[in-house]
Coordinates of C-alpha atoms and ligand atoms in Angstrom, one line a residue:
X1 CA 151.3 219.5 203.1
X2 CA 147.4 220.2 203.5
X3 CA 146.2 223.7 203.3
X4 CA 143.3 224.3 205.4
X5 CA 140.9 226.2 203.3
X6 CA 138.5 228.9 204.3
X7 CA 134.9 227.9 205.0
X8 CA 133.0 228.3 201.7
X9 CA 136.2 229.0 199.6
X10 CA 138.0 225.5 198.8
X11 CA 140.4 227.2 196.5
X12 CA 141.5 229.9 198.8
X13 CA 143.8 228.4 201.7
X14 CA 146.6 229.3 204.2
X15 CA 149.9 227.8 203.8
X16 CA 152.7 228.6 206.3
X17 CA 150.6 231.6 207.4
X18 CA 150.3 232.9 203.8
X19 CA 146.9 232.9 202.1
X20 CA 146.9 231.3 198.8
X21 CA 144.5 231.3 195.6
X22 CA 145.2 228.1 194.0
X23 CA 149.1 227.8 194.1
X24 CA 149.7 231.6 194.3
X25 CA 150.4 233.5 197.4
X26 CA 147.9 236.7 197.5
X27 CA 150.7 238.6 198.9
X28 CA 152.9 238.3 195.8
X29 CA 149.7 239.2 193.5
X30 CA 149.5 242.3 195.6
X31 CA 153.1 243.2 195.4
X32 CA 152.9 242.8 191.5
X33 CA 149.5 244.3 190.9
X34 CA 148.6 246.7 193.9
X35 CA 145.5 247.3 195.7
X36 CA 142.6 247.0 195.8
X37 CA 142.7 243.7 193.7
X38 CA 140.2 241.1 192.8
X39 CA 141.4 237.7 192.6
X40 CA 139.3 234.8 191.1
X41 CA 140.1 231.2 191.1
X42 CA 139.2 229.4 187.8
X43 CA 139.1 226.0 189.4
X44 CA 136.7 227.3 192.1
X45 CA 134.4 228.4 189.2
X46 CA 134.6 225.2 187.4
X47 CA 133.7 223.2 190.5
X48 CA 130.8 225.3 191.2
X49 CA 129.7 224.7 187.6
X50 CA 130.4 221.0 188.1
X51 CA 127.8 220.8 190.9
X52 CA 125.0 221.9 188.6
X53 CA 126.2 219.7 185.8
X54 CA 126.1 216.8 188.3
X55 CA 122.5 217.6 189.2
X56 CA 121.6 217.7 185.4
X57 CA 123.7 214.6 184.4
X58 CA 121.6 212.5 181.7
X59 CA 119.0 215.5 181.1
X60 CA 118.4 217.9 178.4
X61 CA 119.8 220.9 180.3
X62 CA 121.2 224.1 179.6
X63 CA 123.0 226.3 182.2
X64 CA 122.8 230.0 181.4
X65 CA 125.2 231.7 183.5
X66 CA 123.5 235.0 184.9
X67 CA 126.4 237.2 183.8
X68 CA 125.1 240.3 185.8
X69 CA 126.8 238.7 188.9
X70 CA 130.4 239.1 187.2
X71 CA 130.6 240.1 183.8
X72 CA 134.2 240.6 183.1
X73 CA 135.4 239.1 179.7
X74 CA 138.0 236.8 181.2
X75 CA 135.1 235.2 183.6
X76 CA 132.7 235.0 180.6
X77 CA 135.3 233.1 178.8
X78 CA 135.6 230.6 181.4
X79 CA 132.0 229.7 181.3
X80 CA 131.6 229.8 177.4
X81 CA 134.5 227.3 177.3
X82 CA 132.7 225.2 179.7
X83 CA 129.8 225.1 177.5
X84 CA 127.5 227.4 179.3
X85 CA 124.9 229.9 177.7
X86 CA 124.2 233.2 179.2
X87 CA 121.4 235.1 180.9
X88 CA 121.5 238.5 179.9
X89 CA 119.6 241.7 180.7
X90 CA 120.9 244.3 178.5
X91 CA 122.3 244.9 175.0
X92 CA 125.6 245.6 176.4
X93 CA 125.7 242.3 178.3
X94 CA 124.9 240.6 174.7
X95 CA 128.0 242.6 173.3
X96 CA 130.1 241.1 176.3
X97 CA 128.9 237.5 175.5
X98 CA 130.0 237.8 171.9
X99 CA 133.3 239.5 172.8
X100 CA 134.0 236.5 175.1
X101 CA 133.1 234.1 172.4
X102 CA 129.5 232.9 173.7
X103 CA 127.3 231.2 171.7
X104 CA 124.1 233.4 170.7
X105 CA 121.8 230.6 170.5
X106 CA 122.5 230.0 174.2
X107 CA 121.7 233.5 175.1
X108 CA 118.3 234.1 177.1
X109 CA 117.4 237.8 177.5
X110 CA 115.8 238.6 180.9
X111 CA 114.7 242.1 182.3
X112 CA 111.3 244.2 182.6
X113 CA 112.6 247.1 180.3
X114 CA 114.0 246.0 176.9
X115 CA 114.3 248.6 174.5
X116 CA 113.4 248.1 170.8
X117 CA 116.8 248.5 169.8
X118 CA 117.9 245.7 172.6
X119 CA 115.4 243.6 171.0
X120 CA 116.7 244.2 167.2
X121 CA 120.2 243.7 168.2
X122 CA 119.2 240.3 169.9
X123 CA 117.1 239.1 167.0
X124 CA 120.0 239.7 164.8
X125 CA 122.4 237.8 167.1
X126 CA 119.9 234.9 167.0
X127 CA 119.4 234.6 170.9
X128 CA 117.6 231.4 172.0
X129 CA 114.8 233.1 173.8
X130 CA 113.3 236.2 175.4
X131 CA 111.8 236.0 179.0
X132 CA 109.4 238.3 178.6
X133 CA 108.2 240.1 181.8
X134 CA 104.8 242.0 180.8
X135 CA 101.8 241.7 178.3
X136 CA 103.0 245.0 176.8
X137 CA 106.6 244.1 176.2
X138 CA 104.9 240.8 174.2
X139 CA 103.3 243.2 171.7
X140 CA 106.3 245.3 171.3
X141 CA 108.4 242.1 170.7
X142 CA 106.2 240.7 168.2
X143 CA 106.1 244.1 166.2
X144 CA 109.7 244.3 166.2
X145 CA 110.1 240.8 165.3
X146 CA 107.6 241.1 162.2
X147 CA 109.2 244.4 161.1
X148 CA 112.5 242.1 160.5
X149 CA 110.6 239.6 158.9
X150 CA 111.2 237.0 162.2
X151 CA 109.6 235.3 164.9
X152 CA 111.1 235.9 168.2
X153 CA 111.3 232.7 170.6
X154 CA 109.7 233.7 174.0
X155 CA 109.0 232.3 177.3
X156 CA 107.0 234.5 179.9
X157 CA 108.5 235.1 183.3
X158 CA 105.8 233.9 185.9
X159 CA 105.8 235.2 189.3
X160 CA 104.7 232.3 191.7
X161 CA 104.5 234.5 194.8
X162 CA 106.5 232.5 196.9
X163 CA 108.7 234.2 199.5
X164 CA 112.3 233.3 199.1
X165 CA 113.3 234.5 202.5
X166 CA 116.0 236.5 201.6
X167 CA 116.9 240.5 201.6
X168 CA 113.9 242.4 200.4
X169 CA 116.0 244.3 197.9
X170 CA 116.9 240.7 196.3
X171 CA 113.3 238.9 196.5
X172 CA 111.7 239.0 193.0
X173 CA 109.0 236.6 193.0
X174 CA 106.5 238.3 195.4
X175 CA 103.4 239.4 193.9
X176 CA 104.6 243.2 194.5
X177 CA 107.7 243.2 192.8
X178 CA 107.9 244.5 189.4
X179 CA 109.2 241.3 188.0
X180 CA 107.2 238.5 186.0
X181 CA 103.6 238.3 185.3
X182 CA 101.0 237.5 188.2
X183 CA 100.6 233.7 188.4
X184 CA 96.8 234.1 188.1
X185 CA 97.3 236.1 184.6
X186 CA 99.8 233.7 183.2
X187 CA 97.4 231.6 181.2
X188 CA 95.4 234.5 179.7
X189 CA 98.7 236.1 178.9
X190 CA 100.2 232.9 177.2
X191 CA 96.9 232.7 174.9
X192 CA 97.6 236.4 174.1
X193 CA 101.4 235.4 173.2
X194 CA 100.4 232.4 171.0
X195 CA 98.3 234.7 169.1
X196 CA 100.9 237.3 168.0
X197 CA 102.2 236.5 164.7
X198 CA 105.8 237.9 165.7
X199 CA 106.3 235.3 168.5
X200 CA 106.9 231.7 168.8
X201 CA 106.1 230.5 172.7
X202 CA 108.7 227.9 173.5
X203 CA 108.9 227.9 177.4
X204 CA 108.1 229.0 180.8
X205 CA 110.3 231.2 183.1
X206 CA 110.4 232.0 186.8
X207 CA 112.9 233.5 189.1
X208 CA 112.2 233.9 192.7
X209 CA 115.1 236.0 194.2
X210 CA 118.7 235.9 195.2
X211 CA 120.9 234.5 198.0
X212 CA 118.2 231.8 198.8
X213 CA 119.6 229.4 201.6
X214 CA 116.4 227.0 201.9
X215 CA 115.2 224.6 199.5
X216 CA 111.5 225.4 200.6
X217 CA 110.8 228.5 198.3
X218 CA 112.4 226.6 195.5
X219 CA 109.9 223.6 195.8
X220 CA 106.9 225.6 196.4
X221 CA 107.9 227.6 193.2
X222 CA 108.6 224.6 191.1
X223 CA 104.9 223.2 192.3
X224 CA 103.4 226.5 191.1
X225 CA 105.1 226.6 188.0
X226 CA 104.3 222.9 187.2
X227 CA 100.6 223.7 187.7
X228 CA 100.9 226.4 185.0
X229 CA 102.7 224.2 182.8
X230 CA 99.4 221.9 182.9
X231 CA 97.2 224.7 182.4
X232 CA 99.1 226.2 179.4
X233 CA 99.6 223.0 177.5
X234 CA 96.1 222.2 178.0
X235 CA 95.2 225.2 176.3
X236 CA 96.8 223.8 173.4
X237 CA 100.2 225.6 174.0
X238 CA 103.2 223.5 174.0
X239 CA 106.2 224.5 176.0
X240 CA 109.4 223.0 174.8
X241 CA 111.4 224.3 178.1
X242 CA 111.1 225.1 181.8
X243 CA 113.5 227.9 182.8
X244 CA 113.8 227.8 186.4
X245 CA 115.9 231.0 187.0
X246 CA 118.8 231.5 189.5
X247 CA 119.1 232.5 193.1
X248 CA 121.1 229.8 195.0
X249 CA 122.8 231.3 197.9
X250 CA 126.5 231.0 199.0
X251 CA 128.0 230.9 202.3
X252 CA 128.9 234.3 203.2
X253 CA 128.7 234.1 207.1
X254 CA 128.0 230.7 208.2
X255 CA 125.1 230.3 205.9
X256 CA 124.2 226.7 204.8
X257 CA 122.4 226.8 201.3
X258 CA 121.9 223.3 199.8
X259 CA 124.1 221.9 197.1
X260 CA 123.3 222.6 193.7
X261 CA 123.1 218.9 192.8
X262 CA 121.2 217.9 196.0
X263 CA 118.5 220.8 195.2
X264 CA 118.2 219.8 191.6
X265 CA 117.6 216.1 192.8
X266 CA 114.6 217.2 194.7
X267 CA 113.4 219.4 192.0
X268 CA 113.9 216.7 189.2
X269 CA 111.7 214.4 191.4
X270 CA 108.8 216.9 191.3
X271 CA 109.3 217.5 187.6
X272 CA 109.6 213.7 187.0
X273 CA 106.7 212.9 189.2
X274 CA 104.4 215.3 187.1
X275 CA 105.5 213.6 183.6
X276 CA 107.6 216.6 182.6
X277 CA 111.2 215.0 182.7
X278 CA 111.8 215.2 178.9
X279 CA 111.5 218.8 178.7
X280 CA 114.4 220.8 178.4
X281 CA 115.5 222.4 181.5
X282 CA 117.1 225.8 181.8
X283 CA 118.7 227.7 184.7
X284 CA 120.2 231.1 185.3
X285 CA 122.6 230.7 188.3
X286 CA 124.9 233.8 189.0
X287 CA 126.1 234.2 192.5
X288 CA 126.5 230.6 193.2
X289 CA 129.1 230.1 190.3
X290 CA 131.2 232.9 191.1
X291 CA 130.5 234.4 194.3
X292 CA 133.1 232.3 196.7
X293 CA 135.4 232.3 193.7
X294 CA 136.8 235.6 194.0
X295 CA 138.4 237.9 196.7
X296 CA 139.4 241.2 196.7
X297 CA 142.7 242.1 198.5
X298 CA 142.8 245.6 200.1
X299 CA 145.6 247.4 202.0
X300 CA 145.3 248.9 205.3
X301 CA 146.2 252.8 205.1
X302 CA 145.4 253.6 208.7
X303 CA 144.4 252.4 212.0
X304 CA 142.2 254.9 213.7
X305 CA 141.2 254.2 217.3
X306 CA 138.2 256.3 218.6
X307 CA 136.4 256.7 222.0
X308 CA 133.4 254.4 220.9
X309 CA 134.8 253.0 217.9
X310 CA 138.1 252.1 216.2
X311 CA 138.1 252.2 212.4
X312 CA 140.4 250.3 210.0
X313 CA 140.7 252.4 207.0
X314 CA 141.6 250.3 203.9
X315 CA 142.2 251.1 200.2
X316 CA 139.2 249.5 198.9
X317 CA 135.7 251.3 199.1
X318 CA 132.0 251.0 198.4
X319 CA 132.7 251.8 195.2
X320 CA 134.5 248.4 194.9
X321 CA 132.6 246.6 197.1
X322 CA 129.1 248.1 196.9
X323 CA 127.2 245.1 198.8
X324 CA 127.7 246.0 202.5
X325 CA 126.4 249.7 201.8
X326 CA 123.7 248.7 199.5
X327 CA 122.2 245.8 201.5
X328 CA 124.0 245.7 204.9
X329 CA 125.7 242.6 203.3
X330 CA 128.4 240.6 205.5
X331 CA 131.8 239.8 203.7
X332 CA 134.3 238.2 205.9
X333 CA 137.6 240.0 206.2
X334 CA 140.7 237.9 206.8
X335 CA 144.4 238.5 206.8
X336 CA 146.6 237.7 203.9
X337 CA 149.5 236.5 206.5
X338 CA 148.9 235.2 209.9
X339 CA 152.5 234.6 210.4
X340 CA 154.8 237.2 211.8
X341 CA 154.6 240.1 214.7
X342 CA 151.0 240.0 215.5
X343 CA 149.4 243.5 216.3
X344 CA 147.3 243.9 219.2
X345 CA 143.8 242.5 218.4
X346 CA 141.0 245.0 218.6
X347 CA 137.3 245.6 217.2
X348 CA 137.4 247.6 214.1
X349 CA 134.7 248.9 211.4
X350 CA 136.5 248.3 208.2
X351 CA 135.8 251.4 205.9
X352 CA 137.1 252.8 202.7
X353 CA 138.4 256.2 201.6
X354 CA 135.0 257.2 200.2
X355 CA 133.4 260.7 201.7
X356 CA 130.3 259.0 203.0
X357 CA 129.3 257.3 206.3
X358 CA 127.8 254.3 204.3
X359 CA 131.3 253.4 203.0
X360 CA 131.7 250.6 204.9
X361 CA 133.0 246.7 204.2
X362 CA 132.9 245.1 207.4
X363 CA 131.4 246.0 211.1
X364 CA 132.7 245.2 214.5
X365 CA 135.3 243.0 213.3
X366 CA 137.8 241.6 215.4
X367 CA 141.2 242.1 213.7
X368 CA 144.7 242.2 214.5
X369 CA 146.0 245.1 211.8
X370 CA 148.6 247.5 211.6
X371 CA 149.0 249.9 208.6
X372 CA 150.7 248.4 205.8
X373 CA 149.0 244.9 206.2
X374 CA 146.8 243.3 203.7
X375 CA 143.7 241.5 204.0
X376 CA 141.0 239.8 201.7
X377 CA 137.8 240.6 201.6
X378 CA 136.1 237.2 201.1
X379 CA 133.2 236.3 198.8
X380 CA 133.7 239.1 196.4
X381 CA 133.5 237.1 193.2
X382 CA 129.8 238.1 192.7
X383 CA 128.0 241.5 192.3
X384 CA 131.2 243.2 193.4
X385 CA 133.0 244.5 189.9
X386 CA 130.1 244.2 188.2
X387 CA 128.4 246.9 190.4
X388 CA 131.9 248.8 191.0
X389 CA 131.7 252.7 190.1
X390 CA 134.0 255.4 189.7
X391 CA 132.6 257.4 192.8
X392 CA 135.0 259.9 194.2
X393 CA 136.9 259.3 190.9
X394 CA 138.4 256.1 192.1
X395 CA 139.6 254.0 189.3
X396 CA 137.7 250.3 189.3
X397 CA 140.5 247.7 190.5
X398 CA 142.4 245.4 188.6
X399 CA 141.2 241.7 188.2
X400 CA 143.3 238.4 188.0
X401 CA 142.3 235.1 187.2
X402 CA 144.4 232.1 188.7
X403 CA 144.5 228.7 187.0
X404 CA 146.6 226.7 189.1
X405 CA 150.2 228.1 188.8
X406 CA 149.2 230.7 186.0
X407 CA 148.1 234.2 186.8
X408 CA 146.1 236.0 184.0
X409 CA 145.7 239.7 184.2
X410 CA 142.0 239.9 183.0
X411 CA 141.3 243.6 183.6
X412 CA 144.0 246.3 184.3
X413 CA 143.7 248.9 186.7
X414 CA 141.5 251.7 185.8
X415 CA 143.3 255.2 185.4
X416 CA 141.8 258.6 185.7
X417 CA 142.6 259.2 182.0
X418 CA 140.5 256.2 181.6
X419 CA 137.5 257.7 183.3
X420 CA 137.8 261.1 181.5
X421 CA 138.1 259.6 177.9
X422 CA 134.3 260.0 177.2
X423 CA 134.2 263.6 178.7
X424 CA 134.9 266.9 177.1
X425 CA 135.1 270.3 178.0
X426 CA 132.8 272.9 176.5
X427 CA 134.5 275.2 173.7
X428 CA 134.5 278.7 174.3
Ligands
LLP1 N1 117.9 235.3 186.9 C1 117.2 236.7 187.0 C2 116.1 237.0 186.1 C3 118.0 237.5 187.7 O1 117.1 238.4 188.2 C4 118.9 237.1 188.7 C5 119.4 238.2 189.6 C6 119.5 235.8 188.5 C7 119.2 235.0 187.5 C8 120.7 235.4 189.0 O2 120.5 235.2 190.6 P1 121.7 234.7 191.5 O3 121.8 233.3 191.0 O4 122.8 235.5 191.3 O5 120.9 235.1 193.1 N2 123.1 242.6 193.4 C9 122.2 241.7 194.5 C10 121.7 240.4 193.6 C11 121.0 241.0 192.6 C12 120.1 239.6 191.9 C13 119.6 240.3 190.7 N3 119.0 239.2 190.0 C14 123.5 241.2 195.5 O6 124.7 241.8 195.5 O7 123.1 240.5 196.3

């Protein structure tokens, strides 16, 4: 029997009116593990990765999963076993990579505010490259490395000043963002880096934003980066790799981002045309590897009709799914069961139990729901659990990884006791 999968979610599909993740009905998982519950499809992650791997076939390339998108150990393990490296932004993320079996030499360390202790930790682990974001950071990193008798491998994150046409909070490559160094300062800063004894310049890095659904900003950014590669190498500073960041969008709501392999065909054509086809390529995709590989299953607690608005109150909230509150982001909300006695259809704001008006998950959604029904919040694999909080002393949800017929619990539901473990009362 064929299963009509949901748009953008090839491994989540209805069969006989029940929504499945791979071969498992989500309602069975909710019955066993409770809600809210994150459910991930391993096949979906691997097929998203395969699109990049196809794009890079025959090239010297390293895919570094930007683990801020979802840093749960069971997810990292999938990517580590598939040969990925990791883009990290903290010492804590490095600890997670190592705990999940990732290889330190495939780790790149991004971020504008690395602490000396984190630099030491990363140098001790033997990571592949530091993506340095300011001149001041270069000086500190060189000093830290020299103090350890080492040279730190670095690339400098340059800001190509192109508009990625995405939400202002997640665009990073514009002049006024805090990230990277200005395109016009880059050559001077590369010269400075090359003069520092504790550093070894190995590459160039750029990342222009997130949830990018148009190829144009990528193509423009690549032109700008390649111009700099030419200028830096002409100044006698060889660059072994080009790191082109992440940012490729996913289909949340009729979005039509380019496929990873098609996009890279265009980008590689530019690289080849400039004669840089032999350089090592690195990328840092996050959302596009995991976003549509996960859903959050939640139960309807109450349906609350109002004069102007109807509310559908569910047991997931902004602490589990922060993106709507933070970015007015859209996540599709679909029923787990379409068969059975239908409730009357109505338009609802889908909201959580948190005491904030900003605690909403979807607005003006047409749903046929009653208390006790379960729904899936789609596209919840990226920037949901990794941004989850304990606000209102809500425990973080459980997470399951589905692999065909197998169900793996990769995070048990957090208890109040777990949350209070780090705290203590003041002794009299
Ligand atoms: N590399 C760097 C240096 C980054 O800053 C980011 C994301 C990535 C790679 C991965 O980007 P991706 O492929 O996932 O777009 N919380 C926001 C997204 C913040 C992205 C931050 N940087 C959201 O939920 O939309």
